[in-house]
């Protein structure tokens, strides 16, 4: 950049400079790998809570019912802790680089997504206290919606907000793939079934896959960041 | 004769200068920016950058805050509300100017 005034008939170059500088700042503010690392670690940490906190009641005919109490107690405080850690990492890294950071929209999203899961659980719980459980199979959209309001779906929503904040196309694509995985592919809400898995293992495996995908994303984004420096 | 509505007439000389426009852009995007970051990314000497910051501060477009982190002095620059508005107006005028140039036929010139 030079210090002389640019002729007024060169607005394209000025605008291009403005866009390039804004992009440079956004790239320097990014800590995508840290966000994915924290969320991946939380996802893996949740597995033993789900495993040991799950209440399973089996009938003599072999049918079982289960309640995932451990998740309900683990995730709300874990999400608050995760998002606070991520915000702290962003602020600290940006400050070290000589920049401020925009974490408020992300913090708000974190707070909202933290509330959605227990609120949805409570709403469903209250609904089925006064309504009969449907006999036939539930529609597919119900399963997708159920998976969306679960912690792993909410992690995807928070990552979408982060991708928007960072104007990060790479993260957007990663998040789209992650959301497709946890909403459409992995049985996050009802687990892999018999005969290959018991109830607890059937629930743990999708969480393990989701956690590993997040950690893999963290690794890839960390490598990309190191290369760009 | 000059067109009185031409967007070039509305350009603010304080903002319409590449370095100062760069400072405002970075400060807007970053919320707050340290002197060293600006110096590195705008490729300026400390004296030159200080002069531009002084112009912007006098115009009320930025706030300069000096402090220490450990023993190291740090200077942070924050955009004021007037600075945010001035930057938005400058960018809007630049876009208008581009649109104007693109829609002007050779006969109009």
Coordinates of C-alpha atoms in Angstrom, one line a residue:
Chain A
X1 CA 0.0 0.0 0.0
X2 CA 1.3 3.5 -0.8
X3 CA 0.5 6.7 0.9
X4 CA -0.5 8.8 -2.1
X5 CA -4.1 9.7 -2.8
X6 CA -5.6 7.4 -5.4
X7 CA -7.3 9.2 -8.3
X8 CA -11.1 9.1 -7.8
X9 CA -11.5 7.3 -11.1
X10 CA -9.8 4.2 -9.5
X11 CA -12.6 3.0 -7.2
X12 CA -12.3 -0.6 -8.2
X13 CA -8.8 -0.9 -6.9
X14 CA -9.8 0.8 -3.6
X15 CA -12.7 -1.5 -3.1
X16 CA -10.5 -4.5 -4.0
X17 CA -8.0 -3.3 -1.3
X18 CA -10.8 -2.9 1.2
X19 CA -12.0 -6.4 0.5
X20 CA -8.6 -7.9 0.7
X21 CA -7.8 -6.2 4.0
X22 CA -11.1 -7.3 5.5
X23 CA -10.5 -10.9 4.4
X24 CA -6.9 -10.8 5.8
X25 CA -8.3 -9.7 9.2
X26 CA -10.9 -12.5 9.2
X27 CA -8.3 -15.1 8.4
X28 CA -6.1 -13.8 11.2
X29 CA -9.0 -13.9 13.6
X30 CA -9.8 -17.6 12.9
X31 CA -9.3 -20.3 15.4
X32 CA -11.5 -22.9 13.7
X33 CA -9.3 -25.8 14.8
X34 CA -9.7 -24.8 18.5
X35 CA -13.5 -24.7 18.2
X36 CA -13.6 -28.1 16.6
X37 CA -11.1 -29.6 19.0
X38 CA -13.1 -28.4 22.1
X39 CA -16.4 -29.7 20.6
X40 CA -14.9 -33.0 19.5
X41 CA -13.3 -33.5 22.9
X42 CA -16.7 -32.7 24.6
X43 CA -18.4 -35.2 22.3
X44 CA -16.0 -38.0 23.3
X45 CA -16.2 -37.0 27.0
X46 CA -20.0 -37.4 26.9
X47 CA -19.8 -41.1 25.9
X48 CA -19.1 -42.4 29.4
X49 CA -21.7 -40.1 30.9
X50 CA -24.3 -41.5 28.5
X51 CA -23.1 -45.1 29.0
X52 CA -23.2 -45.1 32.8
X53 CA -26.1 -42.6 33.1
X54 CA -28.4 -44.6 30.9
X55 CA -31.3 -46.2 32.6
X56 CA -32.2 -49.5 30.7
X57 CA -35.2 -51.6 31.6
X58 CA -35.6 -54.9 29.8
X59 CA -38.8 -57.1 29.8
X60 CA -38.9 -60.9 29.7
X61 CA -39.9 -60.8 26.1
X62 CA -36.6 -59.2 25.2
X63 CA -37.9 -55.7 24.5
X64 CA -36.1 -52.9 26.4
X65 CA -36.8 -49.3 27.2
X66 CA -34.1 -46.8 28.0
X67 CA -33.7 -43.2 29.3
X68 CA -30.5 -41.3 28.6
X69 CA -30.3 -39.4 31.9
X70 CA -26.5 -39.0 31.7
X71 CA -26.8 -36.9 28.6
X72 CA -29.3 -34.6 30.1
X73 CA -27.0 -33.8 33.1
X74 CA -23.8 -33.7 31.1
X75 CA -24.5 -31.6 28.0
X76 CA -26.0 -28.3 29.3
X77 CA -23.1 -27.5 31.6
X78 CA -20.6 -29.0 29.1
X79 CA -21.9 -26.8 26.3
X80 CA -21.6 -23.7 28.5
X81 CA -18.1 -24.7 29.4
X82 CA -17.2 -25.5 25.7
X83 CA -18.5 -22.3 24.3
X84 CA -16.9 -20.2 27.1
X85 CA -13.6 -22.0 26.3
X86 CA -13.9 -21.4 22.6
X87 CA -14.7 -17.7 23.1
X88 CA -11.8 -17.3 25.5
X89 CA -9.5 -19.0 22.9
X90 CA -10.7 -16.7 20.1
X91 CA -10.3 -13.5 22.2
X92 CA -6.9 -14.5 23.5
X93 CA -5.5 -15.6 20.1
X94 CA -6.9 -12.4 18.4
X95 CA -5.4 -10.2 21.1
X96 CA -2.0 -11.9 20.7
X97 CA -2.2 -11.1 17.0
X98 CA -3.1 -7.5 17.7
X99 CA -6.8 -7.8 16.9
X100 CA -10.1 -7.8 18.6
X101 CA -12.6 -10.6 18.0
X102 CA -16.3 -10.8 17.4
X103 CA -17.6 -13.5 19.8
X104 CA -20.9 -12.1 20.9
X105 CA -23.0 -13.7 18.1
X106 CA -21.3 -17.0 18.7
X107 CA -21.8 -16.7 22.5
X108 CA -25.5 -16.0 22.0
X109 CA -25.8 -19.0 19.6
X110 CA -24.0 -21.1 22.2
X111 CA -26.4 -20.0 24.9
X112 CA -29.4 -20.7 22.7
X113 CA -28.2 -24.1 21.6
X114 CA -27.4 -25.0 25.2
X115 CA -31.1 -24.3 26.2
X116 CA -32.7 -26.0 23.2
X117 CA -31.7 -29.6 24.1
X118 CA -33.0 -29.7 27.7
X119 CA -36.1 -27.6 26.6
X120 CA -36.9 -30.0 23.8
X121 CA -36.4 -33.0 26.1
X122 CA -38.7 -31.4 28.7
X123 CA -41.3 -30.6 26.1
X124 CA -41.4 -34.2 24.7
X125 CA -41.4 -35.6 28.3
X126 CA -44.4 -33.4 29.3
X127 CA -46.2 -34.2 26.0
X128 CA -46.0 -37.9 26.4
X129 CA -47.1 -37.7 30.0
X130 CA -50.6 -36.7 28.8
X131 CA -50.6 -38.2 25.3
X132 CA -50.3 -41.9 24.2
X133 CA -47.1 -42.9 22.5
X134 CA -48.0 -43.5 18.8
X135 CA -48.3 -47.2 17.7
X136 CA -47.0 -47.0 14.2
X137 CA -43.5 -46.0 13.1
X138 CA -42.7 -42.3 13.5
X139 CA -42.3 -40.2 10.4
X140 CA -38.7 -39.7 9.2
X141 CA -38.8 -35.9 9.6
X142 CA -39.5 -36.5 13.3
X143 CA -36.2 -38.4 13.6
X144 CA -34.3 -35.7 11.8
X145 CA -35.8 -33.0 14.0
X146 CA -35.0 -35.0 17.1
X147 CA -31.4 -35.4 16.0
X148 CA -31.2 -31.7 15.2
X149 CA -32.2 -30.6 18.7
X150 CA -29.8 -33.1 20.3
X151 CA -26.4 -31.8 21.3
X152 CA -24.6 -33.1 18.2
X153 CA -27.1 -31.3 15.9
X154 CA -26.8 -28.1 18.0
X155 CA -23.0 -28.3 17.6
X156 CA -23.6 -28.2 13.8
X157 CA -25.8 -25.2 14.2
X158 CA -23.2 -23.4 16.3
X159 CA -20.5 -24.3 13.6
X160 CA -22.7 -22.8 10.9
X161 CA -22.8 -19.5 12.9
X162 CA -19.1 -19.7 13.3
X163 CA -18.6 -20.2 9.5
X164 CA -20.8 -17.2 8.9
X165 CA -18.9 -15.1 11.4
X166 CA -15.5 -16.1 9.9
X167 CA -16.8 -16.0 6.3
X168 CA -15.2 -19.4 6.2
X169 CA -16.2 -21.5 3.2
X170 CA -14.1 -24.4 4.3
X171 CA -15.8 -24.6 7.7
X172 CA -19.2 -24.2 6.0
X173 CA -18.5 -27.2 3.8
X174 CA -17.2 -29.2 6.7
X175 CA -20.3 -28.3 8.8
X176 CA -22.7 -29.3 5.9
X177 CA -21.0 -32.7 5.8
X178 CA -21.0 -33.0 9.6
X179 CA -24.7 -32.1 9.8
X180 CA -25.6 -34.5 7.0
X181 CA -23.7 -37.2 9.0
X182 CA -25.4 -36.6 12.4
X183 CA -28.9 -35.8 11.0
X184 CA -29.3 -38.2 8.1
X185 CA -26.7 -41.0 8.4
X186 CA -25.8 -41.8 12.1
X187 CA -28.6 -43.0 14.4
X188 CA -27.7 -40.4 17.1
X189 CA -31.1 -40.7 18.8
X190 CA -31.8 -44.4 18.7
X191 CA -28.4 -46.0 18.3
X192 CA -27.2 -48.9 16.2
X193 CA -29.4 -51.9 16.9
X194 CA -29.1 -55.5 17.7
X195 CA -27.6 -58.1 16.9
X196 CA -24.3 -56.3 16.5
X197 CA -24.6 -53.8 19.4
X198 CA -26.2 -53.7 22.8
X199 CA -28.2 -50.6 23.7
X200 CA -25.3 -48.8 25.4
X201 CA -22.7 -49.7 22.7
X202 CA -25.3 -48.9 20.0
X203 CA -25.6 -45.4 21.4
X204 CA -21.9 -44.9 22.0
X205 CA -20.7 -45.7 18.5
X206 CA -22.5 -42.9 16.7
X207 CA -21.1 -40.5 19.3
X208 CA -17.6 -41.9 18.8
X209 CA -17.9 -41.3 15.1
X210 CA -19.2 -37.7 15.5
X211 CA -16.5 -36.9 18.0
X212 CA -13.7 -38.3 15.8
X213 CA -15.1 -36.4 12.7
X214 CA -14.9 -33.2 14.8
X215 CA -11.3 -34.0 15.9
X216 CA -10.3 -34.9 12.3
X217 CA -11.7 -31.5 11.2
X218 CA -9.7 -29.8 14.0
X219 CA -6.6 -31.5 12.7
X220 CA -7.2 -30.5 9.1
X221 CA -8.0 -26.9 9.9
X222 CA -4.9 -26.7 12.2
X223 CA -2.7 -27.9 9.4
X224 CA -4.3 -25.5 6.9
X225 CA -3.7 -22.6 9.4
X226 CA -0.1 -23.6 9.9
X227 CA 0.5 -23.7 6.1
X228 CA -1.1 -20.2 5.6
X229 CA 1.2 -18.6 8.2
Chain B
X1 CA -19.8 21.2 -16.9
X2 CA -19.5 19.1 -13.7
X3 CA -22.5 17.1 -12.7
X4 CA -23.4 18.3 -9.2
X5 CA -24.8 14.9 -8.3
X6 CA -21.8 12.9 -9.3
X7 CA -20.7 10.6 -6.5
X8 CA -17.1 11.7 -6.7
X9 CA -18.1 15.1 -5.3
X10 CA -19.3 13.4 -2.1
X11 CA -16.1 11.7 -1.3
X12 CA -14.5 12.7 2.0
X13 CA -10.8 13.5 1.6
X14 CA -10.0 12.2 5.1
X15 CA -11.5 8.8 4.4
X16 CA -10.8 8.6 0.6
X17 CA -7.1 8.0 1.0
X18 CA -5.8 4.5 0.7
X19 CA -4.0 4.1 4.0
X20 CA -6.7 5.8 6.0
X21 CA -9.3 3.7 4.3
X22 CA -7.2 0.7 5.1
X23 CA -7.0 1.7 8.8
X24 CA -10.7 2.2 9.0
X25 CA -11.4 -1.1 7.2
X26 CA -9.1 -3.1 9.5
X27 CA -10.4 -1.4 12.6
X28 CA -14.0 -2.1 11.5
X29 CA -13.4 -5.7 10.8
X30 CA -11.3 -6.4 13.9
X31 CA -13.4 -4.3 16.4
X32 CA -10.1 -3.1 17.7
X33 CA -6.6 -3.3 16.3
X34 CA -3.1 -2.9 17.6
X35 CA -0.7 -0.3 16.1
X36 CA 1.8 -3.1 15.2
X37 CA -0.8 -5.0 13.2
X38 CA -1.6 -1.9 11.2
X39 CA 2.0 -1.1 10.6
X40 CA 2.8 -4.6 9.3
X41 CA -0.3 -5.1 7.1
X42 CA -0.3 -1.6 5.6
X43 CA 3.5 -1.7 5.2
X44 CA 4.1 1.7 6.8
X45 CA 6.8 3.2 9.0
X46 CA 5.7 4.0 12.6
X47 CA 6.0 7.7 11.9
X48 CA 3.9 7.6 8.8
X49 CA 1.2 5.5 10.4
X50 CA 1.1 7.9 13.4
X51 CA 0.4 10.8 11.1
X52 CA -2.5 9.0 9.5
X53 CA -3.9 8.0 12.8
X54 CA -3.6 11.5 14.0
X55 CA -5.7 12.7 11.0
X56 CA -8.4 10.1 11.7
X57 CA -8.4 10.8 15.5
X58 CA -8.7 14.6 14.9
X59 CA -11.7 13.9 12.6
X60 CA -13.3 11.9 15.4
X61 CA -13.3 8.7 13.3
X62 CA -11.1 6.6 15.6
X63 CA -10.1 6.4 19.3
X64 CA -6.6 5.7 20.3
X65 CA -5.9 3.9 23.6
X66 CA -2.4 3.5 25.0
X67 CA -1.5 1.0 27.6
X68 CA 0.9 -1.6 28.7
X69 CA 1.0 -5.4 28.6
X70 CA 3.7 -6.4 30.9
X71 CA 6.5 -4.0 30.1
X72 CA 5.5 -3.6 26.5
X73 CA 3.6 -0.6 25.4
X74 CA 0.6 -1.3 23.3
X75 CA -1.5 1.1 21.3
X76 CA -5.1 0.0 20.4
X77 CA -7.2 1.7 17.8
X78 CA -11.0 1.5 17.9
X79 CA -13.5 2.8 15.3
X80 CA -16.0 5.4 16.6
X81 CA -19.6 5.5 15.5
X82 CA -18.7 8.4 13.2
X83 CA -15.9 6.3 11.8
X84 CA -18.2 3.3 11.1
X85 CA -20.6 5.7 9.3
X86 CA -17.8 7.3 7.3
X87 CA -16.5 4.0 6.2
X88 CA -19.9 2.7 5.1
X89 CA -20.5 6.0 3.2
X90 CA -17.2 5.8 1.5
X91 CA -17.8 2.2 0.4
X92 CA -21.3 3.1 -0.8
X93 CA -19.9 6.0 -2.8
X94 CA -17.2 3.9 -4.3
X95 CA -19.7 1.3 -5.5
X96 CA -21.9 4.1 -6.9
X97 CA -18.9 5.5 -8.7
X98 CA -18.2 2.1 -10.2
X99 CA -21.8 1.7 -11.3
X100 CA -21.7 5.1 -12.8
X101 CA -18.5 4.4 -14.7
X102 CA -19.9 1.1 -16.0
X103 CA -23.2 2.6 -17.2
X104 CA -21.6 5.6 -18.8
X105 CA -21.4 5.2 -22.6
X106 CA -18.5 6.8 -24.6
X107 CA -20.9 9.4 -26.0
X108 CA -21.8 10.6 -22.5
X109 CA -18.1 11.4 -21.7

